[in-house]
Amino acid sequence: MADQNGLEALSMRKLAGALNATAMSIYNHVKGKEELHTLMLDHVINEFEHPDIDGEWKTMLKRRAISVYAALKRHKWALTLMLTKSAPTSATLRDTDRVVGCLRNAGFSFKQVDWAHNAIESHIYGYTIQELNFPVEPDEYQSAAQHFLPHISLKEFPHAHASAKAVADGDYHGMTDFEFGLDLLIESIAAWQAKNQQAE
Amino acid sequence: MADQNGLEALSMRKLAGALNATAMSIYNHVKGKEELHTLMLDHVINEFEHPDIDGEWKTMLKRRAISVYAALKRHKWALTLMLTKSAPTSATLRDTDRVVGCLRNAGFSFKQVDWAHNAIESHIYGYTIQELNFPVEPDEYQSAAQHFLPHISLKEFPHAHASAKAVADGDYHGMTDFEFGLDLLIESIAAWQAKNQQAE
DNA sequence: ACCTGAACACCGTTCAAGT
DNA sequence: ACCTGAACACCGTTCAAGT
């Protein structure tokens, strides 16, 4: 599996070449490119750390979230594949089953489980999408800001300019933190769930 | 712009055909497919509602978030294009400038702006990615759950099964809410910012 | 059951030639 | 300045033929 050269580099013909075979022989093992993609995505999902159903839900879901985030960064094509509508596979089912189980055991209603799970998944996917899209490596923020600053019109975009200047001047690093939003969410979900415990 | 047939349906040749021209004539207006994608994405970003810099930041950022969410749903290919690393254009700059300005005026430090902005963007993108990937339309949740229930092994995935059963039985709808996670985030960001006002 | 070559209907892009 | 046809180097997939 070539996740070092990007998704578009993985053609049936090249994949076959890497396997010392012809492109057509692949069709004996897989129905088509779509099934190949599903199998690849399943491989990623199986790398997610399953929450221990009887563990404390906050720490369990936080650990899982961090492992999902790491897996999505290891396989940069995964989120792209997620954007093609697809029926849930057993890998997805296993993952959601553990998440649902963990929250159910913590006293969440079905609706509360869904809403909490969805909000946490949102943060994971959305944070990763931003990081994958960001054109600068973390250790080059300052030099990149210095380089880009002249291209950010002070008159048109004064606040973006000021922000970039702060990074260029070394006033602060400019790096964001995956666990910041995650912790905010988990804590506010906990408060929300406690407040609505009998309401649902 | 054909955003009804999906991104892969938009080939240079077909686009040219729709414009009553040959594929090669496009290259007189655009450098290549990559630039076309950048222009398309810019078009989407320009649909984002700019926060009023002097408005109350919570309501401003909430309104913007909802408009971004709507734009991303209108153009389902936008998130896919976002997943290809790209330098920021003036459309992105204008959008971030307004967001930064709004939060700066509310007393946020540069770091607080970045962290808050990033967390909110995460929710928007991540929520949308899940919704776009979800194979069932909202008004078909119950019938879909009834249909899928037998395929979710009670022994292997007891909690996922129970959750699907609740939807199939009509105990609850199963729909999630974009504004749920958004509100949790905005409120906890407000509390976090107030607490760290002088620390930063 | 597995692999193969030839073929089909597509791609994005270059390039020399036209107006 | 804009458009064009022909060509190049690719795609995914089908199909009939081989072992």
Short mmCIF file of C-alpha atoms (C1' of nucleotides) in Angstrom, two decimals:
data_model
loop_
_atom_site.label_atom_id
_atom_site.label_comp_id
_atom_site.label_asym_id
_atom_site.label_seq_id
_atom_site.Cartn_x
_atom_site.Cartn_y
_atom_site.Cartn_z
CA MET A 1 0.00 0.00 0.00
CA ALA A 2 1.55 3.22 -1.14
CA ASP A 3 0.38 5.94 1.26
CA GLN A 4 3.59 7.81 0.70
CA ASN A 5 2.85 8.93 -2.85
CA GLY A 6 -0.76 9.98 -2.43
CA LEU A 7 -4.02 8.45 -3.49
CA GLU A 8 -3.85 9.45 -7.13
CA ALA A 9 -0.54 7.59 -7.47
CA LEU A 10 -2.33 4.35 -6.67
CA SER A 11 -3.67 3.24 -10.02
CA MET A 12 -4.72 -0.31 -10.76
CA ARG A 13 -1.90 -0.57 -13.24
CA LYS A 14 0.79 0.74 -10.88
CA LEU A 15 -0.51 -1.32 -7.98
CA ALA A 16 -0.30 -4.38 -10.19
CA GLY A 17 3.20 -3.40 -11.22
CA ALA A 18 4.27 -3.19 -7.58
CA LEU A 19 2.81 -6.65 -7.10
CA ASN A 20 4.61 -8.01 -10.16
CA ALA A 21 1.40 -8.75 -11.99
CA THR A 22 -0.86 -7.23 -14.61
CA ALA A 23 -3.60 -4.74 -13.82
CA MET A 24 -6.32 -7.17 -14.82
CA SER A 25 -5.28 -9.85 -12.37
CA ILE A 26 -6.40 -7.58 -9.53
CA TYR A 27 -9.99 -8.06 -10.62
CA ASN A 28 -9.75 -11.68 -9.50
CA HIS A 29 -9.34 -10.52 -5.91
CA VAL A 30 -11.37 -7.36 -5.83
CA LYS A 31 -14.49 -6.24 -7.68
CA GLY A 32 -13.13 -2.88 -8.70
CA LYS A 33 -11.41 0.24 -7.49
CA GLU A 34 -14.30 1.10 -5.21
CA GLU A 35 -13.94 -2.13 -3.26
CA LEU A 36 -10.21 -1.57 -3.04
CA HIS A 37 -10.91 1.82 -1.46
CA THR A 38 -13.35 0.29 1.02
CA LEU A 39 -10.74 -2.27 2.03
CA MET A 40 -8.12 0.44 2.45
CA LEU A 41 -10.44 2.50 4.62
CA ASP A 42 -11.30 -0.56 6.68
CA HIS A 43 -7.61 -1.06 7.28
CA VAL A 44 -7.40 2.45 8.73
CA ILE A 45 -10.49 2.06 10.89
CA ASN A 46 -9.05 -1.12 12.35
CA GLU A 47 -6.16 0.96 13.65
CA PHE A 48 -8.53 2.97 15.85
CA GLU A 49 -8.10 2.17 19.52
CA HIS A 50 -11.30 0.66 20.89
CA PRO A 51 -12.56 2.24 24.08
CA ASP A 52 -12.81 -0.15 26.99
CA ILE A 53 -16.55 -0.36 27.49
CA ASP A 54 -16.30 -0.41 31.27
CA GLY A 55 -13.67 2.31 31.51
CA GLU A 56 -14.30 5.93 32.47
CA TRP A 57 -15.88 7.37 29.32
CA LYS A 58 -13.96 10.64 29.29
CA THR A 59 -10.52 9.03 29.31
CA MET A 60 -11.64 6.22 27.00
CA LEU A 61 -13.07 8.52 24.35
CA LYS A 62 -10.14 10.87 24.62
CA ARG A 63 -7.66 8.04 24.05
CA ARG A 64 -9.69 6.77 21.14
CA ALA A 65 -9.89 10.25 19.63
CA ILE A 66 -6.13 10.67 19.79
CA SER A 67 -5.61 7.29 18.13
CA VAL A 68 -8.09 8.11 15.37
CA TYR A 69 -6.35 11.43 14.79
CA ALA A 70 -2.98 9.65 14.55
CA ALA A 71 -4.33 7.03 12.14
CA LEU A 72 -5.83 9.68 9.86
CA LYS A 73 -2.51 11.50 9.77
CA ARG A 74 -0.65 8.28 8.98
CA HIS A 75 -2.95 7.66 6.03
CA LYS A 76 -3.62 11.07 4.53
CA TRP A 77 -5.92 9.62 1.85
CA ALA A 78 -8.35 8.21 4.42
CA LEU A 79 -10.43 11.37 4.85
CA THR A 80 -10.71 11.74 1.09
CA LEU A 81 -12.11 8.21 0.87
CA MET A 82 -14.50 9.02 3.71
CA LEU A 83 -16.02 11.72 1.54
CA THR A 84 -17.44 9.13 -0.85
CA LYS A 85 -20.74 7.88 0.46
CA SER A 86 -20.48 4.26 1.54
CA ALA A 87 -22.40 1.69 3.52
CA PRO A 88 -20.90 0.94 6.95
CA THR A 89 -18.59 -2.07 7.06
CA SER A 90 -17.92 -4.35 10.01
CA ALA A 91 -14.86 -2.27 10.90
CA THR A 92 -17.04 0.82 11.33
CA LEU A 93 -19.64 -1.19 13.18
CA ARG A 94 -17.09 -2.55 15.66
CA ASP A 95 -15.75 0.92 16.32
CA THR A 96 -19.15 2.53 16.86
CA ASP A 97 -20.30 -0.43 18.93
CA ARG A 98 -17.51 0.16 21.44
CA VAL A 99 -18.10 3.90 21.56
CA VAL A 100 -21.84 3.45 22.02
CA GLY A 101 -21.27 0.76 24.66
CA CYS A 102 -18.89 2.93 26.63
CA LEU A 103 -21.27 5.88 26.70
CA ARG A 104 -24.33 3.73 27.40
CA ASN A 105 -22.57 2.23 30.40
CA ALA A 106 -21.89 5.76 31.57
CA GLY A 107 -25.62 6.45 31.64
CA PHE A 108 -26.07 8.23 28.29
CA SER A 109 -29.41 7.90 26.50
CA PHE A 110 -29.31 6.77 22.86
CA LYS A 111 -29.81 10.30 21.70
CA GLN A 112 -27.14 11.59 24.04
CA VAL A 113 -24.77 8.93 22.72
CA ASP A 114 -25.39 9.95 19.13
CA TRP A 115 -25.01 13.64 19.75
CA ALA A 116 -21.88 13.26 21.88
CA HIS A 117 -20.30 10.79 19.47
CA ASN A 118 -21.08 12.96 16.48
CA ALA A 119 -19.65 16.08 18.12
CA ILE A 120 -16.40 14.32 19.01
CA GLU A 121 -16.05 12.78 15.54
CA SER A 122 -16.61 16.23 14.08
CA HIS A 123 -13.69 17.61 16.00
CA ILE A 124 -11.39 14.74 14.99
CA TYR A 125 -12.18 14.89 11.28
CA GLY A 126 -12.34 18.66 11.10
CA TYR A 127 -9.11 19.22 12.97
CA THR A 128 -7.32 16.70 10.79
CA ILE A 129 -8.69 18.18 7.57
CA GLN A 130 -7.29 21.56 8.55
CA GLU A 131 -3.92 20.14 9.46
CA LEU A 132 -3.63 18.11 6.26
CA ASN A 133 -4.61 21.13 4.21
CA PHE A 134 -2.19 23.47 5.97
CA PRO A 135 0.73 24.17 3.63
CA VAL A 136 3.38 24.80 6.30
CA GLU A 137 5.21 22.38 8.59
CA PRO A 138 5.06 23.22 12.34
CA ASP A 139 8.76 24.02 12.64
CA GLU A 140 8.58 26.52 9.79
CA TYR A 141 5.70 28.66 11.02
CA GLN A 142 7.84 31.66 11.88
CA SER A 143 9.89 31.69 8.68
CA ALA A 144 6.77 31.03 6.61
CA ALA A 145 5.01 33.93 8.31
CA GLN A 146 7.98 36.19 7.61
CA HIS A 147 7.87 35.13 3.99
CA PHE A 148 4.12 35.53 3.58
CA LEU A 149 3.70 38.75 5.54
CA PRO A 150 4.43 41.10 2.59
CA HIS A 151 1.76 39.28 0.57
CA ILE A 152 -0.96 39.99 3.14
CA SER A 153 -2.25 43.45 2.38
CA LEU A 154 -2.20 45.55 5.54
CA LYS A 155 -5.01 47.70 4.23
CA GLU A 156 -7.28 44.91 2.95
CA PHE A 157 -6.65 42.36 5.70
CA PRO A 158 -5.39 44.26 8.74
CA HIS A 159 -6.23 41.60 11.30
CA ALA A 160 -4.83 38.68 9.32
CA HIS A 161 -1.75 40.81 8.78
CA ALA A 162 -1.38 41.56 12.49
CA SER A 163 -1.78 37.89 13.34
CA ALA A 164 0.85 36.83 10.82
CA LYS A 165 3.14 39.58 12.10
CA ALA A 166 2.87 38.23 15.64
CA VAL A 167 4.04 34.84 14.39
CA ALA A 168 6.76 36.39 12.21
CA ASP A 169 8.03 38.40 15.19
CA GLY A 170 8.11 35.30 17.35
CA ASP A 171 5.52 36.69 19.78
CA TYR A 172 3.81 33.35 19.68
CA HIS A 173 4.25 30.14 17.76
CA GLY A 174 0.96 29.95 15.88
CA MET A 175 0.53 26.25 16.40
CA THR A 176 -2.86 24.89 17.38
CA ASP A 177 -3.57 21.92 19.61
CA PHE A 178 -5.73 18.91 18.85
CA GLU A 179 -6.50 18.28 22.49
CA PHE A 180 -7.67 21.84 23.17
CA GLY A 181 -10.95 21.56 21.32
CA LEU A 182 -11.26 17.92 22.27
CA ASP A 183 -11.07 18.68 25.99
CA LEU A 184 -13.50 21.58 25.69
CA LEU A 185 -15.97 19.28 23.97
CA ILE A 186 -15.61 16.36 26.36
CA GLU A 187 -16.01 18.57 29.41
CA SER A 188 -19.02 20.40 28.05
CA ILE A 189 -20.60 17.13 26.93
CA ALA A 190 -20.16 15.83 30.46
CA ALA A 191 -21.86 18.91 31.90
CA TRP A 192 -24.66 18.73 29.34
CA GLN A 193 -25.28 15.05 29.98
CA ALA A 194 -25.31 15.47 33.74
CA LYS A 195 -27.84 18.29 33.47
CA ASN A 196 -30.17 16.33 31.19
CA GLN A 197 -29.77 12.99 32.94
CA GLN A 198 -33.45 12.47 33.73
CA ALA A 199 -34.83 14.74 31.02
CA GLU A 200 -34.16 12.14 28.31
CA MET B 1 -20.44 24.67 -12.80
CA ALA B 2 -21.77 21.19 -12.47
CA ASP B 3 -21.96 20.42 -8.72
CA GLN B 4 -24.91 18.15 -9.27
CA ASN B 5 -23.00 15.28 -10.87
CA GLY B 6 -20.02 15.13 -8.56
CA LEU B 7 -16.45 16.24 -8.90
CA GLU B 8 -15.29 13.31 -11.01
CA ALA B 9 -17.91 14.16 -13.63
CA LEU B 10 -16.20 17.48 -14.23
CA SER B 11 -13.52 16.65 -16.74
CA MET B 12 -11.81 19.23 -18.88
CA ARG B 13 -13.38 17.65 -21.92
CA LYS B 14 -16.92 17.59 -20.53
CA LEU B 15 -16.61 21.09 -19.13
CA ALA B 16 -15.55 22.27 -22.55
CA GLY B 17 -18.46 20.42 -24.10
CA ALA B 18 -20.89 22.19 -21.78
CA LEU B 19 -19.31 25.47 -22.85
CA ASN B 20 -19.57 24.58 -26.54
CA ALA B 21 -15.83 24.55 -27.01
CA THR B 22 -12.96 22.13 -27.15
CA ALA B 23 -11.09 20.92 -24.07
CA MET B 24 -7.91 22.66 -25.10
CA SER B 25 -9.47 26.11 -25.30
CA ILE B 26 -9.85 26.04 -21.51
CA TYR B 27 -6.09 26.30 -21.17
CA ASN B 28 -6.29 29.81 -22.55
CA HIS B 29 -8.23 30.88 -19.47
CA VAL B 30 -6.81 28.63 -16.78
CA LYS B 31 -3.38 27.11 -16.23
CA GLY B 32 -4.64 23.61 -15.57
CA LYS B 33 -7.08 21.55 -13.59
CA GLU B 34 -5.46 22.54 -10.31
CA GLU B 35 -6.13 26.24 -10.93
CA LEU B 36 -9.69 25.42 -11.91
CA HIS B 37 -10.12 23.68 -8.56
CA THR B 38 -8.67 26.65 -6.71
CA LEU B 39 -11.10 28.96 -8.46
CA MET B 40 -14.00 26.66 -7.65
CA LEU B 41 -13.03 26.56 -3.99
CA ASP B 42 -12.67 30.33 -3.94
CA HIS B 43 -16.18 30.59 -5.24
CA VAL B 44 -17.40 28.56 -2.27
CA ILE B 45 -15.39 30.52 0.28
CA ASN B 46 -16.86 33.74 -1.07
CA GLU B 47 -20.27 32.40 -0.08
CA PHE B 48 -19.26 32.38 3.57
CA GLU B 49 -21.00 35.07 5.57
CA HIS B 50 -18.42 37.50 6.95
CA PRO B 51 -18.75 38.23 10.65
CA ASP B 52 -19.36 41.85 11.47
CA ILE B 53 -16.12 42.82 13.17
CA ASP B 54 -17.85 44.97 15.75
CA GLY B 55 -20.67 42.55 16.45
CA GLU B 56 -20.95 40.28 19.46
CA TRP B 57 -18.48 37.53 18.66
CA LYS B 58 -20.64 34.59 19.76
CA THR B 59 -23.56 35.44 17.50
CA MET B 60 -21.27 36.56 14.66
CA LEU B 61 -19.21 33.36 14.64
CA LYS B 62 -22.31 31.23 15.01
CA ARG B 63 -23.95 32.87 12.02
CA ARG B 64 -20.78 32.50 10.00
CA ALA B 65 -20.47 28.83 11.00
CA ILE B 66 -24.01 28.09 9.86
CA SER B 67 -23.39 29.81 6.53
CA VAL B 68 -20.14 27.89 6.00
CA TYR B 69 -21.92 24.64 6.80
CA ALA B 70 -24.65 25.49 4.28
CA ALA B 71 -22.13 26.40 1.58
CA LEU B 72 -20.21 23.15 2.06
CA LYS B 73 -23.43 21.20 1.72
CA ARG B 74 -24.40 23.08 -1.41
CA HIS B 75 -21.05 22.19 -2.98
CA LYS B 76 -20.31 18.67 -1.84
CA TRP B 77 -16.97 18.61 -3.66
CA ALA B 78 -15.58 21.55 -1.68
CA LEU B 79 -14.28 19.52 1.26
CA THR B 80 -12.58 17.11 -1.12
CA LEU B 81 -10.77 20.02 -2.74
CA MET B 82 -9.81 21.31 0.70
CA LEU B 83 -7.93 18.08 1.28
CA THR B 84 -5.37 18.99 -1.35
CA LYS B 85 -2.70 21.19 0.18
CA SER B 86 -2.89 24.68 -1.23
CA ALA B 87 -1.59 28.16 -0.49
CA PRO B 88 -4.21 30.54 0.91
CA THR B 89 -5.98 32.72 -1.64
CA SER B 90 -7.43 36.18 -1.11
CA ALA B 91 -10.85 34.60 -0.49
CA THR B 92 -9.46 32.64 2.47
CA LEU B 93 -7.57 35.69 3.66
CA ARG B 94 -10.66 37.86 3.64
CA ASP B 95 -12.62 35.26 5.59
CA THR B 96 -9.95 34.73 8.25
CA ASP B 97 -9.33 38.46 8.49
CA ARG B 98 -12.93 39.04 9.51
CA VAL B 99 -12.94 36.18 11.98
CA VAL B 100 -9.67 37.30 13.54
CA GLY B 101 -10.87 40.89 13.66
CA CYS B 102 -14.11 39.96 15.37
CA LEU B 103 -12.35 37.93 18.05
CA ARG B 104 -9.56 40.49 18.53
CA ASN B 105 -12.15 43.19 19.13
CA ALA B 106 -13.71 40.91 21.73
CA GLY B 107 -10.43 40.89 23.66
CA PHE B 108 -8.92 37.60 22.44
CA SER B 109 -5.14 37.28 22.29
CA PHE B 110 -3.64 36.10 18.99
CA LYS B 111 -3.18 32.63 20.39
CA GLN B 112 -6.72 32.58 21.75
CA VAL B 113 -8.00 33.66 18.33
CA ASP B 114 -6.14 30.86 16.59
CA TRP B 115 -7.23 28.18 19.00
CA ALA B 116 -10.85 29.29 19.07
CA HIS B 117 -11.03 29.70 15.30
CA ASN B 118 -9.42 26.33 14.71
CA ALA B 119 -11.78 24.55 17.11
CA ILE B 120 -14.84 26.06 15.45
CA GLU B 121 -13.59 25.26 11.95
CA SER B 122 -12.95 21.70 13.11
CA HIS B 123 -16.56 21.32 14.11
CA ILE B 124 -17.86 22.74 10.85
CA TYR B 125 -15.71 20.61 8.56
CA GLY B 126 -15.98 17.47 10.65
CA TYR B 127 -19.73 17.66 11.06
CA THR B 128 -20.15 18.20 7.33
CA ILE B 129 -17.84 15.34 6.41
CA GLN B 130 -19.94 12.99 8.50
CA GLU B 131 -23.17 14.22 7.01
CA LEU B 132 -21.91 13.98 3.44
CA ASN B 133 -20.60 10.48 4.08
CA PHE B 134 -23.81 9.30 5.74
CA PRO B 135 -25.61 7.00 3.30
CA VAL B 136 -29.18 7.68 4.51
CA GLU B 137 -31.41 10.72 4.05
CA PRO B 138 -32.87 12.20 7.27
CA ASP B 139 -36.45 11.26 6.47
CA GLU B 140 -35.49 7.62 5.92
CA TYR B 141 -33.67 6.97 9.18
CA GLN B 142 -36.34 4.75 10.66
CA SER B 143 -36.93 2.61 7.58
CA ALA B 144 -33.19 2.38 6.97
CA ALA B 145 -32.64 1.23 10.55
CA GLN B 146 -35.38 -1.38 10.15
CA HIS B 147 -33.70 -2.58 6.99
CA PHE B 148 -30.18 -2.64 8.42
CA LEU B 149 -31.00 -4.08 11.84
CA PRO B 150 -30.80 -7.74 10.77
CA HIS B 151 -27.34 -7.09 9.33
CA ILE B 152 -25.97 -5.84 12.65
CA SER B 153 -24.96 -8.90 14.61
CA LEU B 154 -26.55 -8.80 18.08
CA LYS B 155 -23.75 -10.91 19.50
CA GLU B 156 -20.84 -9.09 17.88
CA PHE B 157 -22.15 -5.54 18.12
CA PRO B 158 -24.76 -5.50 20.90
CA HIS B 159 -24.66 -1.77 21.53
CA ALA B 160 -24.75 -0.73 17.88
CA HIS B 161 -27.63 -3.15 17.50
CA ALA B 162 -29.51 -1.69 20.44
CA SER B 163 -29.00 1.81 19.12
CA ALA B 164 -30.26 0.87 15.65
CA LYS B 165 -33.21 -0.91 17.24
CA ALA B 166 -34.18 2.25 19.11
CA VAL B 167 -34.30 4.11 15.81
CA ALA B 168 -36.12 1.27 14.06
CA ASP B 169 -38.73 1.18 16.84
CA GLY B 170 -39.24 4.91 16.58
CA ASP B 171 -38.03 5.52 20.14
CA TYR B 172 -36.01 8.40 18.83
CA HIS B 173 -35.19 9.83 15.44
CA GLY B 174 -31.45 9.33 15.29
CA MET B 175 -30.76 12.67 13.72
CA THR B 176 -27.89 14.80 14.99
CA ASP B 177 -27.74 18.56 15.17
CA PHE B 178 -25.09 20.85 13.75
CA GLU B 179 -25.74 23.56 16.31
CA PHE B 180 -25.43 21.23 19.29
CA GLY B 181 -21.65 20.81 19.11
CA LEU B 182 -21.27 24.34 17.82
CA ASP B 183 -23.02 25.83 20.85
CA LEU B 184 -21.07 23.64 23.27
CA LEU B 185 -17.86 24.85 21.68
CA ILE B 186 -18.73 28.52 21.57
CA GLU B 187 -19.87 28.53 25.18
CA SER B 188 -16.82 26.69 26.45
CA ILE B 189 -14.52 28.89 24.40
CA ALA B 190 -16.15 31.91 26.02
CA ALA B 191 -15.57 30.48 29.49
CA TRP B 192 -11.99 29.52 28.65
CA GLN B 193 -11.21 32.93 27.21
CA ALA B 194 -12.71 34.76 30.18
CA LYS B 195 -10.66 32.66 32.59
CA ASN B 196 -7.37 33.24 30.75
CA GLN B 197 -7.97 36.90 29.92
CA GLN B 198 -4.89 38.25 31.63
CA ALA B 199 -2.85 35.04 31.54
CA GLU B 200 -2.02 35.47 27.86
"C1'" DA C 1 -9.46 -20.68 -9.85
"C1'" DC C 2 -6.27 -17.52 -11.45
"C1'" DC C 3 -3.80 -14.87 -14.94
"C1'" DT C 4 -3.15 -12.63 -19.58
"C1'" DG C 5 -3.23 -9.40 -23.98
"C1'" DA C 6 -5.98 -6.77 -26.67
"C1'" DA C 7 -9.39 -3.51 -26.80
"C1'" DC C 8 -12.78 0.21 -25.36
"C1'" DA C 9 -13.95 4.47 -23.65
"C1'" DC C 10 -12.20 7.61 -21.23
"C1'" DC C 11 -8.58 11.10 -18.82
"C1'" DG C 12 -5.12 15.78 -18.48
"C1'" DT C 13 -1.86 18.13 -21.06
"C1'" DT C 14 1.55 19.64 -24.90
"C1'" DC C 15 2.41 21.43 -29.16
"C1'" DA C 16 2.34 23.09 -33.68
"C1'" DA C 17 -0.87 25.16 -36.55
"C1'" DG C 18 -4.48 28.08 -37.55
"C1'" DT C 19 -7.63 32.85 -37.18
"C1'" DA D 1 -5.29 36.89 -28.09
"C1'" DC D 2 -7.95 32.97 -28.66
"C1'" DC D 3 -9.16 28.50 -30.59
"C1'" DT D 4 -8.21 23.95 -32.90
"C1'" DG D 5 -6.81 18.81 -34.18
"C1'" DA D 6 -3.60 15.52 -33.53
"C1'" DA D 7 -0.87 13.26 -30.43
"C1'" DC D 8 1.17 11.54 -25.95
"C1'" DA D 9 1.02 9.20 -21.83
"C1'" DC D 10 -1.92 7.79 -18.97
"C1'" DC D 11 -6.65 5.89 -16.66
"C1'" DG D 12 -10.52 1.85 -15.08
"C1'" DT D 13 -12.75 -1.95 -16.88
"C1'" DT D 14 -14.58 -5.79 -20.12
"C1'" DC D 15 -13.97 -9.79 -22.50
"C1'" DA D 16 -12.37 -13.75 -24.76
"C1'" DA D 17 -8.59 -16.69 -24.37
"C1'" DG D 18 -5.32 -19.14 -22.00
"C1'" DT D 19 -3.27 -22.38 -17.78
#
